[in-house]
XYZ file of C-alpha atoms in Angstrom:
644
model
C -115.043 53.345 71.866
C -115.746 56.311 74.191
C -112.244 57.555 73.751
C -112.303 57.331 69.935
C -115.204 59.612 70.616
C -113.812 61.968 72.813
C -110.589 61.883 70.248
C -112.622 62.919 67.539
C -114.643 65.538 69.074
C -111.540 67.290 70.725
C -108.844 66.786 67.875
C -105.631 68.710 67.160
C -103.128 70.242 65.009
C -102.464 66.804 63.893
C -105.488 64.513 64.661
C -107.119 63.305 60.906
C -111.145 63.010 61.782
C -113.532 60.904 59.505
C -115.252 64.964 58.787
C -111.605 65.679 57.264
C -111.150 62.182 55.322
C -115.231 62.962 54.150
C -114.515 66.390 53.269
C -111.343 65.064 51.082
C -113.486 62.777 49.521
C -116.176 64.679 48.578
C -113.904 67.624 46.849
C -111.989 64.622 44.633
C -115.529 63.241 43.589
C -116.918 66.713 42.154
C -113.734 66.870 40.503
C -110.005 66.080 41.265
C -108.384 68.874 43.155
C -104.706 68.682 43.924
C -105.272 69.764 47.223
C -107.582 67.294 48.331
C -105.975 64.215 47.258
C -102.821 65.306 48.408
C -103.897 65.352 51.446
C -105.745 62.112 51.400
C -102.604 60.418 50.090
C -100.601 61.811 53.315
C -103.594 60.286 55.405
C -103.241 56.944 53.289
C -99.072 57.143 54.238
C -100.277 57.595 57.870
C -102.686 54.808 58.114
C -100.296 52.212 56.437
C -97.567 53.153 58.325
C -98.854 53.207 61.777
C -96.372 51.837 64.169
C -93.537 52.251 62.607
C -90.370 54.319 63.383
C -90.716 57.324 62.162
C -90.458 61.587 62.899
C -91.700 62.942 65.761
C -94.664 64.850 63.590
C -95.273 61.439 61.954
C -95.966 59.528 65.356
C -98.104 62.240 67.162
C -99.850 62.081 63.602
C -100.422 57.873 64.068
C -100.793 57.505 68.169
C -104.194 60.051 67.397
C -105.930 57.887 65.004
C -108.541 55.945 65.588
C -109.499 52.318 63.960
C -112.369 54.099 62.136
C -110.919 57.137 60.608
C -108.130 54.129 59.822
C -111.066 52.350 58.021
C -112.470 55.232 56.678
C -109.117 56.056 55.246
C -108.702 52.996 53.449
C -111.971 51.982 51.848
C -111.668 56.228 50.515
C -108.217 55.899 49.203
C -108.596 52.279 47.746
C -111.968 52.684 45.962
C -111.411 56.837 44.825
C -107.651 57.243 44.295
C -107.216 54.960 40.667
C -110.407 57.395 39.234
C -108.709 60.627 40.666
C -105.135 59.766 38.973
C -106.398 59.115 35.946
C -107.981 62.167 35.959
C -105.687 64.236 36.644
C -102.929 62.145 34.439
C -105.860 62.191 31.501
C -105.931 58.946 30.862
C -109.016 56.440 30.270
C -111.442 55.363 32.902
C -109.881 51.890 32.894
C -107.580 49.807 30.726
C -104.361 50.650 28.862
C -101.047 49.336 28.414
C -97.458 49.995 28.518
C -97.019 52.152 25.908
C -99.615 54.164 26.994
C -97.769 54.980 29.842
C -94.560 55.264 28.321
C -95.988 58.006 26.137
C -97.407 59.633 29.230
C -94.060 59.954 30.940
C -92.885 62.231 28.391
C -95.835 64.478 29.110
C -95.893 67.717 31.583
C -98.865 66.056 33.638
C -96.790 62.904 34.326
C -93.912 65.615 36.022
C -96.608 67.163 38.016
C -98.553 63.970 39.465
C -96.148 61.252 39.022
C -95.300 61.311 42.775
C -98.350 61.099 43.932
C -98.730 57.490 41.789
C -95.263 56.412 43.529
C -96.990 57.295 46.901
C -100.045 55.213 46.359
C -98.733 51.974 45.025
C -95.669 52.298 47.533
C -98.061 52.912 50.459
C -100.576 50.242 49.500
C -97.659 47.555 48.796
C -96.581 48.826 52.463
C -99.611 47.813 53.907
C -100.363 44.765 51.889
C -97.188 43.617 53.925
C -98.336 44.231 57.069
C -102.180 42.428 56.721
C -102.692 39.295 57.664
C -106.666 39.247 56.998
C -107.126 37.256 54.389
C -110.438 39.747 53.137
C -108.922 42.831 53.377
C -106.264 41.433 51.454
C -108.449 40.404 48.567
C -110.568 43.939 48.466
C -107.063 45.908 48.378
C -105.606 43.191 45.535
C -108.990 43.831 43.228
C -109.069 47.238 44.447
C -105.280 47.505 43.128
C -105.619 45.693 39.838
C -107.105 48.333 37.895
C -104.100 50.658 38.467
C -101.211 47.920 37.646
C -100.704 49.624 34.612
C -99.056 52.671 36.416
C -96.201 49.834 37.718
C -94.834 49.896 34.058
C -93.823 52.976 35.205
C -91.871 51.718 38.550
C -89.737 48.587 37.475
C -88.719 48.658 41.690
C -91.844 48.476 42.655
C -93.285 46.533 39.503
C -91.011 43.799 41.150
C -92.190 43.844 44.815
C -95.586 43.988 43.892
C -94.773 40.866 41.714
C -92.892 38.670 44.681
C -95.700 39.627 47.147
C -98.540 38.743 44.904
C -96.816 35.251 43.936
C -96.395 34.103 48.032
C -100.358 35.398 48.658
C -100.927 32.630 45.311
C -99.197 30.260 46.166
C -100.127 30.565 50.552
C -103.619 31.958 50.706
C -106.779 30.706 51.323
C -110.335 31.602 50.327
C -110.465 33.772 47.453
C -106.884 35.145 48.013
C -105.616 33.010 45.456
C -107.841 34.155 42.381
C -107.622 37.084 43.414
C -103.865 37.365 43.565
C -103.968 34.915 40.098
C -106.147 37.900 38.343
C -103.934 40.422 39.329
C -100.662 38.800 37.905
C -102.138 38.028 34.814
C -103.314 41.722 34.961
C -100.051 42.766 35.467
C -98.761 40.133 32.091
C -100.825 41.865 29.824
C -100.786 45.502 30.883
C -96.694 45.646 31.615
C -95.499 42.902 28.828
C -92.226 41.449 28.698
C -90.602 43.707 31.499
C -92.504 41.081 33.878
C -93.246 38.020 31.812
C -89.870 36.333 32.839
C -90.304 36.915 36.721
C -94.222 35.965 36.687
C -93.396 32.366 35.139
C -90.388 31.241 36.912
C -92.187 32.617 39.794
C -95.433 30.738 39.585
C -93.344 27.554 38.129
C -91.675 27.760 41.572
C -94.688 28.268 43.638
C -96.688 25.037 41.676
C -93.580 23.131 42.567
C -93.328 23.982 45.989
C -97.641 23.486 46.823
C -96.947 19.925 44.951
C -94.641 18.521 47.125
C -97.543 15.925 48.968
C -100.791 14.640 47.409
C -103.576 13.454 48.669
C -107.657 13.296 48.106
C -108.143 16.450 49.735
C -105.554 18.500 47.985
C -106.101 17.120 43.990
C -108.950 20.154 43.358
C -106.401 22.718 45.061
C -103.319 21.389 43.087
C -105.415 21.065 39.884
C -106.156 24.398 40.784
C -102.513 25.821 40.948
C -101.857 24.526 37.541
C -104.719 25.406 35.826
C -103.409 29.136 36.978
C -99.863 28.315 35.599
C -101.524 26.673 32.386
C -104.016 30.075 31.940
C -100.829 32.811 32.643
C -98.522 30.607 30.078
C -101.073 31.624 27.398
C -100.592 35.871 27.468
C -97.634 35.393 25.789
C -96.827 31.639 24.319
C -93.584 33.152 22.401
C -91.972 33.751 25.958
C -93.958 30.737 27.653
C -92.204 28.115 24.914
C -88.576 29.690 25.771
C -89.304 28.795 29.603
C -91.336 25.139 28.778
C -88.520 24.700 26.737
C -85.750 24.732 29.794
C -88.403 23.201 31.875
C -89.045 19.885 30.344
C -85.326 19.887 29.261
C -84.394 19.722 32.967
C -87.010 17.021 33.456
C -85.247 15.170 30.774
C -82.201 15.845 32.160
C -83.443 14.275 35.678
C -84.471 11.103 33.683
C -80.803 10.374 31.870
C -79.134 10.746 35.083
C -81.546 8.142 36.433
C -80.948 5.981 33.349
C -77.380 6.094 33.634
C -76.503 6.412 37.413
C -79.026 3.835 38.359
C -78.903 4.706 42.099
C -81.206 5.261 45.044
C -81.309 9.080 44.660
C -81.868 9.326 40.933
C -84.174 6.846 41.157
C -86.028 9.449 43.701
C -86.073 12.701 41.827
C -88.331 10.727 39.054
C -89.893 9.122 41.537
C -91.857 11.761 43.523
C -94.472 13.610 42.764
C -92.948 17.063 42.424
C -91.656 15.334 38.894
C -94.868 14.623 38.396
C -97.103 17.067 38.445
C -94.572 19.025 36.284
C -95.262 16.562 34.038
C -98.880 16.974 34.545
C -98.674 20.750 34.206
C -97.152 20.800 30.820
C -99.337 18.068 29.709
C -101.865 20.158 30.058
C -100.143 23.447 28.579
C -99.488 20.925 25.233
C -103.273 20.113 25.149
C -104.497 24.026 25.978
C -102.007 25.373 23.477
C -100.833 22.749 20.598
C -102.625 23.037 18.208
C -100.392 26.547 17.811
C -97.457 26.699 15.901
C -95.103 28.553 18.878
C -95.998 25.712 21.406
C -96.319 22.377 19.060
C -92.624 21.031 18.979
C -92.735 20.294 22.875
C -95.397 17.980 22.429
C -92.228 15.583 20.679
C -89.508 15.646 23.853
C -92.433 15.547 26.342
C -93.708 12.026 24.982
C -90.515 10.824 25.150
C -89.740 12.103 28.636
C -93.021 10.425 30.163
C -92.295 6.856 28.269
C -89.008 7.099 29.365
C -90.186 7.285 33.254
C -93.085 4.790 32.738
C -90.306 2.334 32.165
C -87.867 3.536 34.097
C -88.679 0.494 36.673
C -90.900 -2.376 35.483
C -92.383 -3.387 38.419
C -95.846 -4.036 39.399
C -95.507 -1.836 42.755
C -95.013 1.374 40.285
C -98.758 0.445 38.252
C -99.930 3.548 39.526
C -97.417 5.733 38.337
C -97.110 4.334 34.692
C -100.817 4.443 34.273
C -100.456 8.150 35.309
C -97.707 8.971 32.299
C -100.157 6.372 29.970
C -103.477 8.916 30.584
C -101.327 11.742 30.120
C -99.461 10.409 26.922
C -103.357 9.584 25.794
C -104.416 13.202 26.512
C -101.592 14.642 24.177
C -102.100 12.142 21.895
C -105.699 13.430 21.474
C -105.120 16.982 21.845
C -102.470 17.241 18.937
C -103.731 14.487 16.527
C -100.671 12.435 16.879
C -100.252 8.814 17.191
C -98.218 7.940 20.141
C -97.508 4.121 21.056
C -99.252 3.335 24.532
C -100.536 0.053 23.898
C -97.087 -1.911 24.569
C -96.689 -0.163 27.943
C -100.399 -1.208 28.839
C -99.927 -4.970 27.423
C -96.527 -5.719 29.005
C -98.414 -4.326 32.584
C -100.764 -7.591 31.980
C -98.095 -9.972 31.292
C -96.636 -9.541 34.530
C -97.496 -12.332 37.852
C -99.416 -10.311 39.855
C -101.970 -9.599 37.114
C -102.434 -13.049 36.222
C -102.478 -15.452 39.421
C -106.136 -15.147 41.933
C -105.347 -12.587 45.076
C -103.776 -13.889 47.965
C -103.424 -10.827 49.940
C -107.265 -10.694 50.913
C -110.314 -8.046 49.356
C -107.975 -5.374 50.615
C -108.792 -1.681 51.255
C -109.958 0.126 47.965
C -106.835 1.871 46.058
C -106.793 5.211 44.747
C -104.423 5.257 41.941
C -104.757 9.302 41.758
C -102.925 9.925 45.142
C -100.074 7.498 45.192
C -96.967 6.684 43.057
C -96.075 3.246 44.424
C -97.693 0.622 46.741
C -96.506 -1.965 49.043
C -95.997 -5.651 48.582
C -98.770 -7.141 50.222
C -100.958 -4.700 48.695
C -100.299 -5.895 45.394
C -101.435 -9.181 46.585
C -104.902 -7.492 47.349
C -108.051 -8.136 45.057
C -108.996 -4.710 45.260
C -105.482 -3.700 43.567
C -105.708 -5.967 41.120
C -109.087 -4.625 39.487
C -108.105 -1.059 39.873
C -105.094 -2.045 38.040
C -107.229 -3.818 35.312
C -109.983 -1.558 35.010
C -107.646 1.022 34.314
C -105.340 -1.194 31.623
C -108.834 -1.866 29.802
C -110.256 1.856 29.891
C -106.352 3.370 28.499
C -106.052 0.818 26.144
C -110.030 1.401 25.173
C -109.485 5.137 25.016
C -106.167 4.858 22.637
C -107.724 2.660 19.983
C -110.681 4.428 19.732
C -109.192 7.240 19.239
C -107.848 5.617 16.028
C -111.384 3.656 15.544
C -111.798 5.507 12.581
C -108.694 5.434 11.003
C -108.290 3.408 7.713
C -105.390 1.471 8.891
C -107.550 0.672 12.454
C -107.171 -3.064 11.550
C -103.317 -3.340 11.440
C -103.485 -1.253 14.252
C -105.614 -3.359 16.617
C -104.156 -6.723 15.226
C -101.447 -6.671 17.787
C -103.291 -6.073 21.140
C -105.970 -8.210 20.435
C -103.437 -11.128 19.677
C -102.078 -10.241 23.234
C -105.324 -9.719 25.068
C -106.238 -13.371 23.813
C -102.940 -14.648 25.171
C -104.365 -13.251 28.946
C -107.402 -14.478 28.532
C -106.020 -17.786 28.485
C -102.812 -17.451 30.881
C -105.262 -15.525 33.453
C -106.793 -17.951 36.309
C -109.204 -14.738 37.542
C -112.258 -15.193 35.882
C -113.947 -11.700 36.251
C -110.608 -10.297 34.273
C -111.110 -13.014 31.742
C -114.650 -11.497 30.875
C -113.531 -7.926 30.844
C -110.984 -8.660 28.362
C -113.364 -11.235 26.327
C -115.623 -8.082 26.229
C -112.897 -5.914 25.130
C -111.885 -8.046 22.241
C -115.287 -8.537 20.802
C -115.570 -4.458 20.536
C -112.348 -3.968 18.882
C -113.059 -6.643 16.436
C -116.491 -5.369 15.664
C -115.100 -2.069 15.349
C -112.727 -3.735 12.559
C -115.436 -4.960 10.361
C -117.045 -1.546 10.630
C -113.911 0.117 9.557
C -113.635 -2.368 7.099
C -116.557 -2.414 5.042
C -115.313 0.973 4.389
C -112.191 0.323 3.587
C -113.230 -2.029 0.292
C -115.416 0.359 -1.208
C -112.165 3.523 -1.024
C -109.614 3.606 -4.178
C -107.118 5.987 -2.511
C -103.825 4.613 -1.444
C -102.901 5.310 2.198
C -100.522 7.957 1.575
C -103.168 10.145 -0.293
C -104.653 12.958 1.484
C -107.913 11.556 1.159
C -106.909 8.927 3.894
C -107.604 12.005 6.515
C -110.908 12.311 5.648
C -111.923 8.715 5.624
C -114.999 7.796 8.125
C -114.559 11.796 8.779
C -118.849 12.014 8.989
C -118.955 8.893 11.383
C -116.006 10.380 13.655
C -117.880 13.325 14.419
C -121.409 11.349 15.409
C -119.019 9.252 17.484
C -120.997 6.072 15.852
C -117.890 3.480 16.356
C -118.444 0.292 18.249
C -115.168 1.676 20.516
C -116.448 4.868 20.848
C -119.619 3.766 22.222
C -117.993 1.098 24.163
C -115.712 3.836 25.630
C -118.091 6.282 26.701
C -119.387 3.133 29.438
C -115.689 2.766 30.365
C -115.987 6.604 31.628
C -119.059 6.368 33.290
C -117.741 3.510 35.260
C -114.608 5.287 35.897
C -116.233 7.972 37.269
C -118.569 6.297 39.722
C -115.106 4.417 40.963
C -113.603 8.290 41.128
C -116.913 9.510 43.134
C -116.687 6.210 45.766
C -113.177 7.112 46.599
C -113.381 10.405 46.622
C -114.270 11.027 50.439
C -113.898 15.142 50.923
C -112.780 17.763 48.751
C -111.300 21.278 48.481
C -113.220 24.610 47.930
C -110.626 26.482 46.358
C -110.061 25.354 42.601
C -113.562 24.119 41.993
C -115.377 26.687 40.743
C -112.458 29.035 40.140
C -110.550 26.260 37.735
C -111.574 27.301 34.718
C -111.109 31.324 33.263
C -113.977 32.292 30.885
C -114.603 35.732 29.725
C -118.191 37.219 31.088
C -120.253 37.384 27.993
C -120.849 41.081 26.605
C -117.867 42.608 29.039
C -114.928 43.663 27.757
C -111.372 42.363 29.132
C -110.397 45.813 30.450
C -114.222 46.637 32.017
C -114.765 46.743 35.677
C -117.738 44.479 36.528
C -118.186 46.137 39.914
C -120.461 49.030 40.436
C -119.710 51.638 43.097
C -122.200 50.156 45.716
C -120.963 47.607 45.556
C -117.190 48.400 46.032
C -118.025 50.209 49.206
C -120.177 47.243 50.358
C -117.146 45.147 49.909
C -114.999 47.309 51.624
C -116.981 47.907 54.312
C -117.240 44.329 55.146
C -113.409 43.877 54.457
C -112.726 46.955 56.744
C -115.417 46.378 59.705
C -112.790 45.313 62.438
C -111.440 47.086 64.890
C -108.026 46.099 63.306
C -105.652 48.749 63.060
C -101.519 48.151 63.309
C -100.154 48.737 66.569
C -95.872 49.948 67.266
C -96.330 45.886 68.517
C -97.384 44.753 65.213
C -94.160 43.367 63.964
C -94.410 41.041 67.370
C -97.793 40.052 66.594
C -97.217 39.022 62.969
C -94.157 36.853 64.288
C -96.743 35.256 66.490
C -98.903 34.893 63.863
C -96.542 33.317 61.580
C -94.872 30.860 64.697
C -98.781 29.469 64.999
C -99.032 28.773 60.966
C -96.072 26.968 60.835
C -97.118 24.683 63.973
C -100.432 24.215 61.757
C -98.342 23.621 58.876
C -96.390 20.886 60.250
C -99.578 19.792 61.990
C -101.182 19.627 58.659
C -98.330 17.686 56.637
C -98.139 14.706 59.511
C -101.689 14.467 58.954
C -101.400 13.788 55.650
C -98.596 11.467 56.361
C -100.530 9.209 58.433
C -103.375 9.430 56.005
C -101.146 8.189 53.067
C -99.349 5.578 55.499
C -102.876 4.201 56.759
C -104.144 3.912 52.826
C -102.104 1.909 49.944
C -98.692 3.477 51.049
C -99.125 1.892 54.883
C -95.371 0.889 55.027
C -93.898 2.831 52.389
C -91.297 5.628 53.425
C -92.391 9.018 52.316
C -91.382 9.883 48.535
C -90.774 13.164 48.791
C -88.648 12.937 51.909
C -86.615 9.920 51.131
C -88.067 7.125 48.761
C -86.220 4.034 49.270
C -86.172 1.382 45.920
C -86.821 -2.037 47.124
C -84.221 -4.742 46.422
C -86.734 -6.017 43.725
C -86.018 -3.181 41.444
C -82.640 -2.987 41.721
C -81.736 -6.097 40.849
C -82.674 -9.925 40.114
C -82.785 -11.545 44.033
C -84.589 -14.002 46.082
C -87.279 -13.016 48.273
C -85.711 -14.112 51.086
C -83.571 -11.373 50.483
C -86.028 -8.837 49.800
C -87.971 -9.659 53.252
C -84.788 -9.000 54.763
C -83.915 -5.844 53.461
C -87.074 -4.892 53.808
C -86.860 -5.205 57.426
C -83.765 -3.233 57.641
C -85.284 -0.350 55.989
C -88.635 -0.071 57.677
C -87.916 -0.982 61.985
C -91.685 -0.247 62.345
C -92.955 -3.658 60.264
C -90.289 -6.251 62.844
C -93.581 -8.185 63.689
C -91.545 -11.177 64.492
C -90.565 -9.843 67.764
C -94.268 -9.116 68.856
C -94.898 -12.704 70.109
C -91.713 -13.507 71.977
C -92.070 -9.819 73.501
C -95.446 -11.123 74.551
C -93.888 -14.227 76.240
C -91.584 -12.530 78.528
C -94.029 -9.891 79.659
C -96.054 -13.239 81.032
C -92.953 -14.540 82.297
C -91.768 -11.725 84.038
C -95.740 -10.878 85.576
C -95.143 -14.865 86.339
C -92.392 -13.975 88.538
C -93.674 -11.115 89.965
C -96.675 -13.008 91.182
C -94.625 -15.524 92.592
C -92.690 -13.269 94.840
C -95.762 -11.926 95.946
C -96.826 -15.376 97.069
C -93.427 -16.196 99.100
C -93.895 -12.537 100.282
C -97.246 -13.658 102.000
């Protein structure tokens, strides 16, 4: 510290002080002088390029700064510069769009000053690079978003800016994410189409790529991610149905190679759960957005792609996956209005063996349907399985017919799961599912004489438009005997959820949902000056400053992150192979069908395979292992015994 001091009491030619960077500041703040902020800006080109390899005049400029006028610098340029071009460029305080820019370009002022724009976004994106602090990052991003409408303005840079924003989204922690999330969806609306294309494919990739595992700690973080993806898709749905479009078509794509190829690998690209949360993600862009006409007609090859992969392989060790395409089919099917056919793929799940016949597997460790696709043999066998897998056929199947509990034709409707639910209740030898679905019977059957009494009294005929508005008053009091019965089934559900649920993520919690602060407009800057400096005082308050070795440091950096990266992902490995998955292989990395779903065998056959495929489960050999190493300590002592 004593030599900063020294530094700035004796400085040079080309030493920049904090009394030159104050003086700067104070003649932009009375009013913008061309001078002054020229000279900032060439301080601001110094401080983000320190250490690099540059002129002579450039490094004797850079080896006599000192961390604070390189603070000082930054939190003046960042928090000053955006008022002082628009100033000078005449332009509003805040806000505009593209056009407005393309009409200044044409203008004298944009000839004169136009340079020094290039110079601050080209500087700042220089430095942006070169950060690794995840809070100085976030102060320059917010401090940065108000002037993303000059990018319109530099399609080079508009493009950089875009590709470094999208790997802070998809790779930061803390608040980097929103942060970066607000500032592309800044950039959507101010610039338009000229980066519409690039910001969806490029968040479409980063979802994918932050997808690739699941677990309980990383649902609120994924959910998260796509509630970004679902939020940008809205600025412009016109250009957001043209990429959905090619995006589910590829999913469907994935699915009829799997249907006709019928081999191991097909099998795995449906199987893993990057295909599935892209089927979650535009499940929930159809409910956000389909109610309007540009984004409606995906709702159609969507359903069909997620009944298509909930019978892709009817087996009871993929439950958790088909109940995960039957709640989203259920959310569309509320969202748009539209009758979709769930109860078949619910019934035929309660027909099958391991449903119906009393555990013999044990209690068994509790199942969380939410992080796993598939689940081994003998934890099928569990108890614990078996009522997840229950529970959740009764609360899907509740949930689709009351959503139709007021519907006129509610009793043809229910006629054929309740003939079916009968059927288990006598074929089932568990008596705590035989209650459940005694219960469930009684409700849909009261909720048929309510719809019926009704129905006597009406004189329309079913095709009539009046049919819509039948029971309309009841429906919106939620009075039915399902509806009631359903909103138990949730409350249930949710206590389940909350007992499973053993940690959770920060990021995504809060931040999840986007509302608009009441009595602000879109374009208004919520942050006083106060507290901008605050921020970037606290963001700035290191000794941090890029040395000529920073390129070596960030390398380092980056070589430690990836060791915690890997570190992180065995974790979860060995999290998901001591739960439900315990002698699964990983299905992202290679998912393996077992010989039951391939094709009709003995289980002889399958234990054998079974053993081929997974060396760690050969408990066989533990015993006779155990026998020689007493034989051979045996002998050992023996030879001891002559020895003596």
């Amino acid at each position: 510290m004593g030599h900063d001091v020294d530094e700035e009491k004796k400085p040079t030619a080309k030493t920049i002080t904090t009394a030159m960077v104050d003086s700067w500041c104070n003649s932009i703040r009375e009013s913008p002088k061309v001078g002054a902020t020229r000279s900032l800006l060439r301080a601001f080109r110094c401080a983000s390029h320190y250490g690099d390899d540059e002129g002579d005049e450039s490094a004797a400029k850079l080896r006599t700064m000192t961390s604070t006028v390189f603070n000082k610098i930054m939190i003046s340029v960042l928090t000053e510069m955006d008022g002082v071009l628009r100033k000078l460029l005449k332009l509003p305080a805040s806000g505009g769009k593209k056009e407005t820019i393309m009409e200044l370009m044409l203008t004298r002022q944009w000839k004169n000053y136009s340079h020094m724009v290039k110079s601050y976004l080209g500087n700042a994106l220089h430095i942006l690079n070169q950060m690794t602090d995840t809070d100085m990052i976030s102060f320059t991003l917010r401090r940065l978003k108000s002037s993303s409408l000059f990018l319109a303005a530099f399609p080079s840079l508009l493009r950089r800016y875009i590709k470094v924003v999208l790997h802070f989204w998809g790779t930061g922690g803390g608040a980097l994410p929103v942060v970066s999330f607000l500032f592309l969806r800044d950039i959507c609306i101010r610039v338009g189409l000229d980066c519409l294309d690039e910001c969806f494919k490029g968040v479409y990739k980063a979802y994918i790529m932050n997808c690739q595992f699941v677990n309980a700690t990383k649902l609120q973080h994924i959910q998260f991610l796509r509630n970004c993806v679902i939020e940008l898709l809205g600025v412009d749905l016109r250009t957001a149905y043209q990429h959905a479009f090619v995006y589910i078509r590829q999913l469907g794509m994935i699915l009829h190679k799997a249907l006709t190829m019928k081999t191991k690998d097909a099998f795995r690209k449906v199987y893993e759960w990057k295909f599935m949360n892209c089927l979650e993600l535009w499940t929930g862009a159809i409910c956000a957005y389909g109610a309007e006409a540009d984004f409606q007609p995906l709702a159609y090859p969507l359903t069909q792609v997620m009944s298509g992969v909930a019978r892709l392989v009817p087996s009871a060790r993929y439950f958790p996956l088909r109940l995960r395409c039957i709640r989203m089919l259920n959310r569309i099917a509320v969202s748009t209005g539209t009758f979709i056919p769930v109860s078949m793929l619910l019934l035929d799940m309660l027909e099958m063996k391991e449903l119906n016949r009393p555990p013999t597997g044990g209690i068994g460790k509790a199942v969380d349907l939410r992080t796993i696709i598939k689940v081994n043999k003998q934890t099928i066998k569990t108890r614990a399985f078996q009522e997840e897998c229950v529970y959740s056929v009764i609360e899907e199947l509740a949930e689709h017919l009351a959503q139709w509990s007021y519907s006129v034709a509610f009793f043809e409707l229910a006629f054929i799961p309740s003939v079916r639910l009968r059927s288990f209740c006598k074929s089932t030898k568990v008596e705590r599912f035989r209650k459940e679905m005694r219960h469930l019977v009684r409700q849909i059957n009261a909720n048929s004489e309510f719809v019926n009494q009704r129905r006597s009294s009406v004189s329309f005929l079913p095709s009539d438009p009046a049919a819509s508005s039948f029971l309309e008053d009841e429906k919106k009091l939620g009075t039915s005997p399902l509806s009631q019965y359903v909103l138990k089934l949730r409350q249930r559900a949710q206590q389940r959820s909350e007992s499973l649920t053993e940690s959770s993520v920060l990021v995504g919690e809060r931040s999840s949902v986007f509302r608009k602060m009441p009595g602000k407009d879109e374009t208004e800057s919520d942050e006083d000056d106060d507290t901008v400096h605050e921020q970037g005082a606290a963001a700035f308050s290191s000794s941090w400053l890029p040395r000529s070795d920073s390129k070596i440091m960030h390398s380092k950096e980056e070589e430690v992150q990836k060791k915690k990266k890997k570190k992180r992902k065995k974790n979860e490995k060995t999290d998901e192979l001591e739960g439900a998955e315990a002698l699964e292989e990983d299905v992202v990395e290679d998912l393996v069908m077992s010989s039951d779903e391939e094709g009709p065998s003995s289980d002889d056959d399958n234990t054998e395979t079974l053993s081929r495929r997974n060396p760690s489960k050969k408990q066989k050999w533990k015993p006779s292992a155990g026998k020689n190493s007493c034989s051979n300590s045996r002998k050992s002592w023996k030879r001891k015994k002559t020895k003596t």
